């Protein structure tokens, strides 16, 4: 018969092994996120050495192995994310067969293969490691691309610019490793979402201050990107976070204003004057990125660009209908449009909408498979709304999930072509990881019955507390309010 010491050591060993594997999964999660943010700084050397597929498939294998026999596989969001890639992979032979341009089709198929390997690997590894490691990865990514962005603003130089490929944007605009300022500004929003969620869960005041400073720095880089979509997204992300804070503390804003009315009014006046001065003082106005965005938005070229996006979407839907709703083939939109005299598009342009690009090229089957994922995330957000009011941790993860989903949609509608961008799929994978974490935090109670369980548990606790102060021998009738007597209170009615 084993001794108690041997028995305890035997029970501790599996836990230690599990902790080691969880830590490895965390390092893998943060590493993949950082690698995706690095973009060509990592992928170009791997491609040159002909190691990109072995590296990505190795990461995928590691993610699968680390997720074996874990709670990751219990999440419907994870399964639907995997289902999309399975459906796309099964449909790809047909998409390659009907594609009019073989080289473009194969290039897009390979790019989607990279996205599939990296996004599935990070989702499986991150599902085991926990959301903290996702947030660490986004912070590391911010330090990397933020440093590149600051270097661009200070020096005016940019990565991967050659005499044959000059920088296509005017002025000092930050694009970091994303080639395009729209992409850079919107990706920064996912970093802000992660930092705000981390800040909400952090207990150390110094950590919270550092995370707020990092989020503010990311916000300034969003403005420096001069992307209208990114600035609008920043407003929506901050609105989501403010809604969470106000819902958690309904009287917070009112009490703060009431107690510090003069200070609040003074602060608002100072901020308003500072903002106005950046628009009217010439020395400041020349450096105001928001003013430059407003001026650009008022140019005729901007309105024509927005109308062009609408026209491109209409053309893509016509191509979809002409294909029998089965799709025109991988990487086919541009070559078909170039050779279509009735397109009404006079310039060479990408579709600038990843959702319609996927739908028109791969058909309604693949499009429906993708639509199931954000639809499920919205269902999870709706069903967890009551639980979020009762449990702050649920509210934090729910807001984080909605934030990443919002940024995923924003990049899909804004980038010239985000379909084969790994960072786009990383955002959706992070939202799915949040949905899985919500399921874990409610022990699978994502249904209405589960929400009622949360309410019933709160009511039971209140009833027990009230019962502890009910006089002996007296039964409190149903519906009669109970109150704790204060010491020295009169017992007379």
Short mmCIF file of N, CA and C in Angstrom, two decimals, residues 214-334:
data_model
loop_
_atom_site.label_atom_id
_atom_site.label_comp_id
_atom_site.label_asym_id
_atom_site.label_seq_id
_atom_site.Cartn_x
_atom_site.Cartn_y
_atom_site.Cartn_z
N UNK A 214 -0.06 52.25 -22.46
CA UNK A 214 0.11 51.55 -23.74
C UNK A 214 -1.11 51.75 -24.64
N UNK A 215 -2.30 51.69 -24.05
CA UNK A 215 -3.52 51.89 -24.83
C UNK A 215 -3.59 53.31 -25.38
N UNK A 216 -3.19 54.30 -24.58
CA UNK A 216 -3.17 55.68 -25.05
C UNK A 216 -2.18 55.84 -26.20
N UNK A 217 -1.01 55.22 -26.05
CA UNK A 217 -0.03 55.27 -27.13
C UNK A 217 -0.56 54.64 -28.41
N UNK A 218 -1.26 53.52 -28.27
CA UNK A 218 -1.85 52.88 -29.45
C UNK A 218 -2.91 53.79 -30.07
N UNK A 219 -3.69 54.48 -29.23
CA UNK A 219 -4.68 55.41 -29.75
C UNK A 219 -4.06 56.55 -30.53
N UNK A 220 -2.94 57.06 -30.04
CA UNK A 220 -2.24 58.13 -30.77
C UNK A 220 -1.72 57.63 -32.11
N UNK A 221 -1.28 56.38 -32.16
CA UNK A 221 -0.83 55.82 -33.43
C UNK A 221 -2.00 55.61 -34.38
N UNK A 222 -3.18 55.32 -33.83
CA UNK A 222 -4.38 55.25 -34.68
C UNK A 222 -4.61 56.59 -35.37
N UNK A 223 -4.50 57.67 -34.62
CA UNK A 223 -4.65 59.00 -35.22
C UNK A 223 -3.55 59.27 -36.23
N UNK A 224 -2.34 58.79 -35.93
CA UNK A 224 -1.22 59.02 -36.85
C UNK A 224 -1.38 58.24 -38.14
N UNK A 225 -2.17 57.17 -38.12
CA UNK A 225 -2.40 56.42 -39.36
C UNK A 225 -3.30 57.18 -40.33
N UNK A 226 -4.02 58.20 -39.82
CA UNK A 226 -4.91 59.03 -40.63
C UNK A 226 -5.97 58.20 -41.36
N UNK A 227 -6.41 57.13 -40.72
CA UNK A 227 -7.44 56.28 -41.29
C UNK A 227 -8.80 56.65 -40.70
N UNK A 228 -9.73 57.07 -41.53
CA UNK A 228 -11.06 57.43 -41.03
C UNK A 228 -11.75 56.23 -40.38
N UNK A 229 -11.63 55.07 -41.00
CA UNK A 229 -12.27 53.88 -40.45
C UNK A 229 -11.66 53.52 -39.10
N UNK A 230 -10.35 53.68 -38.96
CA UNK A 230 -9.70 53.35 -37.69
C UNK A 230 -10.13 54.31 -36.59
N UNK A 231 -10.25 55.59 -36.91
CA UNK A 231 -10.68 56.57 -35.89
C UNK A 231 -12.11 56.28 -35.47
N UNK A 232 -12.99 55.99 -36.43
CA UNK A 232 -14.36 55.63 -36.08
C UNK A 232 -14.39 54.35 -35.23
N UNK A 233 -13.56 53.38 -35.60
CA UNK A 233 -13.47 52.15 -34.81
C UNK A 233 -12.98 52.41 -33.41
N UNK A 234 -12.03 53.34 -33.26
CA UNK A 234 -11.54 53.68 -31.93
C UNK A 234 -12.66 54.23 -31.06
N UNK A 235 -13.50 55.09 -31.64
CA UNK A 235 -14.63 55.63 -30.89
C UNK A 235 -15.57 54.51 -30.44
N UNK A 236 -15.84 53.55 -31.33
CA UNK A 236 -16.75 52.46 -30.99
C UNK A 236 -16.15 51.54 -29.93
N UNK A 237 -14.85 51.27 -30.03
CA UNK A 237 -14.20 50.41 -29.03
C UNK A 237 -14.25 51.07 -27.65
N UNK A 238 -13.96 52.36 -27.60
CA UNK A 238 -14.02 53.07 -26.32
C UNK A 238 -15.46 53.13 -25.80
N UNK A 239 -16.42 53.24 -26.71
CA UNK A 239 -17.83 53.25 -26.28
C UNK A 239 -18.22 51.91 -25.68
N UNK A 240 -17.74 50.82 -26.26
CA UNK A 240 -18.00 49.49 -25.68
C UNK A 240 -17.45 49.39 -24.27
N UNK A 241 -16.22 49.86 -24.09
CA UNK A 241 -15.60 49.78 -22.77
C UNK A 241 -16.33 50.67 -21.76
N UNK A 242 -16.72 51.86 -22.18
CA UNK A 242 -17.45 52.75 -21.28
C UNK A 242 -18.81 52.16 -20.91
N UNK A 243 -19.46 51.51 -21.87
CA UNK A 243 -20.74 50.87 -21.58
C UNK A 243 -20.57 49.78 -20.54
N UNK A 244 -19.47 49.03 -20.62
CA UNK A 244 -19.22 47.99 -19.63
C UNK A 244 -18.99 48.59 -18.25
N UNK A 245 -18.19 49.65 -18.18
CA UNK A 245 -17.88 50.26 -16.90
C UNK A 245 -19.14 50.86 -16.27
N UNK A 246 -19.94 51.56 -17.07
CA UNK A 246 -21.16 52.18 -16.55
C UNK A 246 -22.16 51.12 -16.11
N UNK A 247 -22.26 50.02 -16.86
CA UNK A 247 -23.17 48.94 -16.48
C UNK A 247 -22.73 48.28 -15.17
N UNK A 248 -21.42 48.18 -14.96
CA UNK A 248 -20.92 47.58 -13.73
C UNK A 248 -21.12 48.50 -12.53
N UNK A 249 -21.05 49.82 -12.76
CA UNK A 249 -21.23 50.79 -11.68
C UNK A 249 -22.20 51.86 -12.16
N UNK A 250 -23.49 51.61 -12.07
CA UNK A 250 -24.48 52.52 -12.66
C UNK A 250 -24.37 53.96 -12.18
N UNK A 251 -24.03 54.19 -10.92
CA UNK A 251 -23.98 55.55 -10.41
C UNK A 251 -22.61 56.17 -10.42
N UNK A 252 -21.66 55.52 -11.09
CA UNK A 252 -20.27 56.00 -11.04
C UNK A 252 -20.13 57.40 -11.62
N UNK A 253 -20.64 57.61 -12.82
CA UNK A 253 -20.47 58.91 -13.48
C UNK A 253 -21.24 59.99 -12.72
N UNK A 254 -22.48 59.68 -12.36
CA UNK A 254 -23.30 60.67 -11.66
C UNK A 254 -22.68 61.08 -10.33
N UNK A 255 -22.19 60.09 -9.56
CA UNK A 255 -21.59 60.40 -8.27
C UNK A 255 -20.31 61.21 -8.42
N UNK A 256 -19.51 60.84 -9.43
CA UNK A 256 -18.25 61.56 -9.63
C UNK A 256 -18.49 63.01 -10.00
N UNK A 257 -19.45 63.23 -10.88
CA UNK A 257 -19.76 64.61 -11.29
C UNK A 257 -20.35 65.40 -10.13
N UNK A 258 -21.21 64.76 -9.34
CA UNK A 258 -21.85 65.45 -8.21
C UNK A 258 -20.82 65.85 -7.16
N UNK A 259 -19.90 64.97 -6.85
CA UNK A 259 -18.93 65.25 -5.79
C UNK A 259 -17.87 66.25 -6.23
N UNK A 260 -17.53 66.21 -7.53
CA UNK A 260 -16.45 67.07 -8.02
C UNK A 260 -16.95 67.91 -9.20
N UNK A 261 -18.02 68.62 -8.98
CA UNK A 261 -18.65 69.36 -10.06
C UNK A 261 -17.72 70.42 -10.63
N UNK A 262 -17.12 71.24 -9.76
CA UNK A 262 -16.24 72.30 -10.24
C UNK A 262 -15.03 71.73 -10.98
N UNK A 263 -14.43 70.68 -10.40
CA UNK A 263 -13.27 70.08 -11.05
C UNK A 263 -13.65 69.48 -12.41
N UNK A 264 -14.82 68.85 -12.49
CA UNK A 264 -15.26 68.26 -13.74
C UNK A 264 -15.48 69.32 -14.80
N UNK A 265 -16.16 70.41 -14.43
CA UNK A 265 -16.42 71.48 -15.39
C UNK A 265 -15.11 72.11 -15.85
N UNK A 266 -14.21 72.35 -14.91
CA UNK A 266 -12.91 72.94 -15.26
C UNK A 266 -12.14 72.04 -16.22
N UNK A 267 -12.13 70.74 -15.92
CA UNK A 267 -11.40 69.80 -16.77
C UNK A 267 -12.01 69.75 -18.18
N UNK A 268 -13.33 69.76 -18.27
CA UNK A 268 -13.98 69.73 -19.58
C UNK A 268 -13.67 70.99 -20.38
N UNK A 269 -13.65 72.13 -19.71
CA UNK A 269 -13.33 73.38 -20.40
C UNK A 269 -11.89 73.36 -20.90
N UNK A 270 -10.97 72.90 -20.06
CA UNK A 270 -9.56 72.84 -20.47
C UNK A 270 -9.38 71.91 -21.65
N UNK A 271 -10.00 70.74 -21.60
CA UNK A 271 -9.88 69.78 -22.70
C UNK A 271 -10.48 70.36 -23.97
N UNK A 272 -11.66 71.00 -23.85
CA UNK A 272 -12.30 71.59 -25.03
C UNK A 272 -11.42 72.67 -25.66
N UNK A 273 -10.83 73.53 -24.82
CA UNK A 273 -9.95 74.58 -25.35
C UNK A 273 -8.71 73.98 -26.01
N UNK A 274 -8.17 72.92 -25.41
CA UNK A 274 -6.98 72.29 -25.99
C UNK A 274 -7.31 71.67 -27.36
N UNK A 275 -8.46 71.03 -27.45
CA UNK A 275 -8.85 70.43 -28.73
C UNK A 275 -9.09 71.51 -29.78
N UNK A 276 -9.79 72.57 -29.39
CA UNK A 276 -10.08 73.65 -30.34
C UNK A 276 -8.79 74.30 -30.83
N UNK A 277 -7.82 74.46 -29.92
CA UNK A 277 -6.56 75.11 -30.31
C UNK A 277 -5.81 74.32 -31.38
N UNK A 278 -5.96 72.99 -31.37
CA UNK A 278 -5.27 72.20 -32.39
C UNK A 278 -5.87 72.39 -33.77
N UNK A 279 -7.06 73.00 -33.83
CA UNK A 279 -7.69 73.26 -35.12
C UNK A 279 -7.51 74.71 -35.58
N UNK A 280 -7.37 75.66 -34.64
CA UNK A 280 -7.34 77.09 -35.01
C UNK A 280 -5.95 77.71 -34.92
N UNK A 281 -5.09 77.16 -34.08
CA UNK A 281 -3.72 77.69 -33.99
C UNK A 281 -2.91 77.12 -35.14
N UNK A 282 -2.40 77.95 -36.03
CA UNK A 282 -1.73 77.44 -37.24
C UNK A 282 -0.59 76.45 -36.95
N UNK A 283 0.22 76.77 -35.94
CA UNK A 283 1.36 75.90 -35.64
C UNK A 283 0.90 74.51 -35.21
N UNK A 284 -0.25 74.44 -34.54
CA UNK A 284 -0.77 73.14 -34.11
C UNK A 284 -1.62 72.49 -35.20
N UNK A 285 -2.35 73.29 -35.96
CA UNK A 285 -3.22 72.74 -36.99
C UNK A 285 -2.45 71.98 -38.06
N UNK A 286 -1.23 72.42 -38.36
CA UNK A 286 -0.44 71.73 -39.38
C UNK A 286 -0.02 70.34 -38.94
N UNK A 287 -0.08 70.07 -37.62
CA UNK A 287 0.31 68.76 -37.10
C UNK A 287 -0.88 67.96 -36.59
N UNK A 288 -2.08 68.43 -36.86
CA UNK A 288 -3.29 67.76 -36.36
C UNK A 288 -3.73 66.70 -37.36
N UNK A 289 -3.58 65.39 -37.03
CA UNK A 289 -3.98 64.36 -37.99
C UNK A 289 -5.48 64.31 -38.24
N UNK A 290 -6.28 64.66 -37.22
CA UNK A 290 -7.73 64.65 -37.40
C UNK A 290 -8.14 65.72 -38.41
N UNK A 291 -7.52 66.90 -38.32
CA UNK A 291 -7.82 67.97 -39.27
C UNK A 291 -7.44 67.54 -40.69
N UNK A 292 -6.31 66.86 -40.83
CA UNK A 292 -5.92 66.39 -42.16
C UNK A 292 -6.91 65.37 -42.69
N UNK A 293 -7.43 64.49 -41.80
CA UNK A 293 -8.42 63.51 -42.23
C UNK A 293 -9.71 64.19 -42.67
N UNK A 294 -10.11 65.24 -41.94
CA UNK A 294 -11.33 65.97 -42.31
C UNK A 294 -11.14 66.66 -43.65
N UNK A 295 -9.98 67.26 -43.85
CA UNK A 295 -9.71 67.93 -45.13
C UNK A 295 -9.69 66.93 -46.28
N UNK A 296 -9.07 65.76 -46.03
CA UNK A 296 -9.06 64.73 -47.08
C UNK A 296 -10.46 64.21 -47.37
N UNK A 297 -11.28 64.08 -46.30
CA UNK A 297 -12.64 63.57 -46.49
C UNK A 297 -13.48 64.52 -47.32
N UNK A 298 -13.12 65.82 -47.31
CA UNK A 298 -13.89 66.81 -48.07
C UNK A 298 -13.42 66.93 -49.51
N UNK A 299 -12.35 66.22 -49.86
CA UNK A 299 -11.87 66.27 -51.23
C UNK A 299 -12.76 65.45 -52.15
N UNK A 300 -12.92 65.86 -53.40
CA UNK A 300 -13.75 65.08 -54.34
C UNK A 300 -13.26 63.65 -54.52
N UNK A 301 -11.93 63.45 -54.43
CA UNK A 301 -11.40 62.11 -54.64
C UNK A 301 -11.91 61.13 -53.58
N UNK A 302 -12.14 61.63 -52.34
CA UNK A 302 -12.61 60.75 -51.27
C UNK A 302 -14.03 60.27 -51.55
N UNK A 303 -14.91 61.18 -51.97
CA UNK A 303 -16.26 60.78 -52.31
C UNK A 303 -16.29 59.80 -53.46
N UNK A 304 -15.43 60.03 -54.46
CA UNK A 304 -15.35 59.10 -55.58
C UNK A 304 -14.86 57.73 -55.14
N UNK A 305 -13.94 57.72 -54.17
CA UNK A 305 -13.44 56.45 -53.65
C UNK A 305 -14.54 55.66 -52.95
N UNK A 306 -15.35 56.35 -52.16
CA UNK A 306 -16.45 55.67 -51.46
C UNK A 306 -17.47 55.13 -52.46
N UNK A 307 -17.78 55.90 -53.50
CA UNK A 307 -18.71 55.42 -54.52
C UNK A 307 -18.12 54.24 -55.28
N UNK A 308 -16.81 54.26 -55.47
CA UNK A 308 -16.15 53.14 -56.15
C UNK A 308 -16.31 51.85 -55.36
N UNK A 309 -16.22 51.93 -54.03
CA UNK A 309 -16.39 50.74 -53.20
C UNK A 309 -17.79 50.14 -53.39
N UNK A 310 -18.79 51.00 -53.43
CA UNK A 310 -20.15 50.51 -53.64
C UNK A 310 -20.29 49.86 -55.01
N UNK A 311 -19.71 50.48 -56.03
CA UNK A 311 -19.79 49.92 -57.37
C UNK A 311 -19.09 48.56 -57.46
N UNK A 312 -17.97 48.43 -56.77
CA UNK A 312 -17.24 47.15 -56.77
C UNK A 312 -18.08 46.05 -56.12
N UNK A 313 -18.78 46.38 -55.05
CA UNK A 313 -19.62 45.38 -54.39
C UNK A 313 -20.74 44.93 -55.33
N UNK A 314 -21.36 45.88 -56.04
CA UNK A 314 -22.42 45.53 -56.97
C UNK A 314 -21.91 44.62 -58.08
N UNK A 315 -20.73 44.92 -58.58
CA UNK A 315 -20.14 44.07 -59.63
C UNK A 315 -19.88 42.67 -59.09
N UNK A 316 -19.37 42.57 -57.87
CA UNK A 316 -19.09 41.25 -57.29
C UNK A 316 -20.36 40.42 -57.13
N UNK A 317 -21.45 41.06 -56.75
CA UNK A 317 -22.71 40.33 -56.62
C UNK A 317 -23.23 39.86 -57.98
N UNK A 318 -23.00 40.65 -59.02
CA UNK A 318 -23.41 40.21 -60.36
C UNK A 318 -22.59 39.00 -60.79
N UNK A 319 -21.28 39.02 -60.51
CA UNK A 319 -20.45 37.87 -60.85
C UNK A 319 -20.89 36.62 -60.07
N UNK A 320 -21.29 36.82 -58.81
CA UNK A 320 -21.76 35.70 -58.01
C UNK A 320 -23.01 35.08 -58.63
N UNK A 321 -23.96 35.92 -59.02
CA UNK A 321 -25.19 35.41 -59.63
C UNK A 321 -24.89 34.70 -60.95
N UNK A 322 -23.97 35.25 -61.75
CA UNK A 322 -23.63 34.62 -63.03
C UNK A 322 -22.93 33.29 -62.85
N UNK A 323 -22.31 33.07 -61.69
CA UNK A 323 -21.64 31.79 -61.43
C UNK A 323 -22.60 30.73 -60.89
N UNK A 324 -23.88 31.05 -60.81
CA UNK A 324 -24.82 30.11 -60.20
C UNK A 324 -24.69 30.06 -58.70
N UNK A 325 -24.13 31.12 -58.10
CA UNK A 325 -23.93 31.25 -56.65
C UNK A 325 -22.94 30.21 -56.11
N UNK A 326 -22.14 29.65 -57.02
CA UNK A 326 -21.10 28.70 -56.61
C UNK A 326 -19.74 29.36 -56.50
N UNK A 327 -19.62 30.60 -56.96
CA UNK A 327 -18.36 31.31 -56.89
C UNK A 327 -17.62 31.31 -58.21
N UNK A 328 -16.88 32.39 -58.45
CA UNK A 328 -16.15 32.54 -59.71
C UNK A 328 -14.75 31.95 -59.65
N UNK A 329 -14.31 31.50 -58.49
CA UNK A 329 -13.00 30.88 -58.39
C UNK A 329 -12.03 31.68 -57.54
N UNK A 330 -10.98 31.01 -57.08
CA UNK A 330 -9.99 31.64 -56.20
C UNK A 330 -9.26 32.76 -56.93
N UNK A 331 -9.13 33.89 -56.27
CA UNK A 331 -8.39 35.02 -56.82
C UNK A 331 -8.91 35.50 -58.16
N UNK A 332 -10.23 35.41 -58.37
CA UNK A 332 -10.78 35.63 -59.70
C UNK A 332 -11.40 37.00 -59.90
N UNK A 333 -11.71 37.74 -58.84
CA UNK A 333 -12.48 38.97 -59.03
C UNK A 333 -11.75 39.97 -59.92
N UNK A 334 -10.48 40.24 -59.63
CA UNK A 334 -9.75 41.24 -60.39
C UNK A 334 -9.60 40.85 -61.86
#
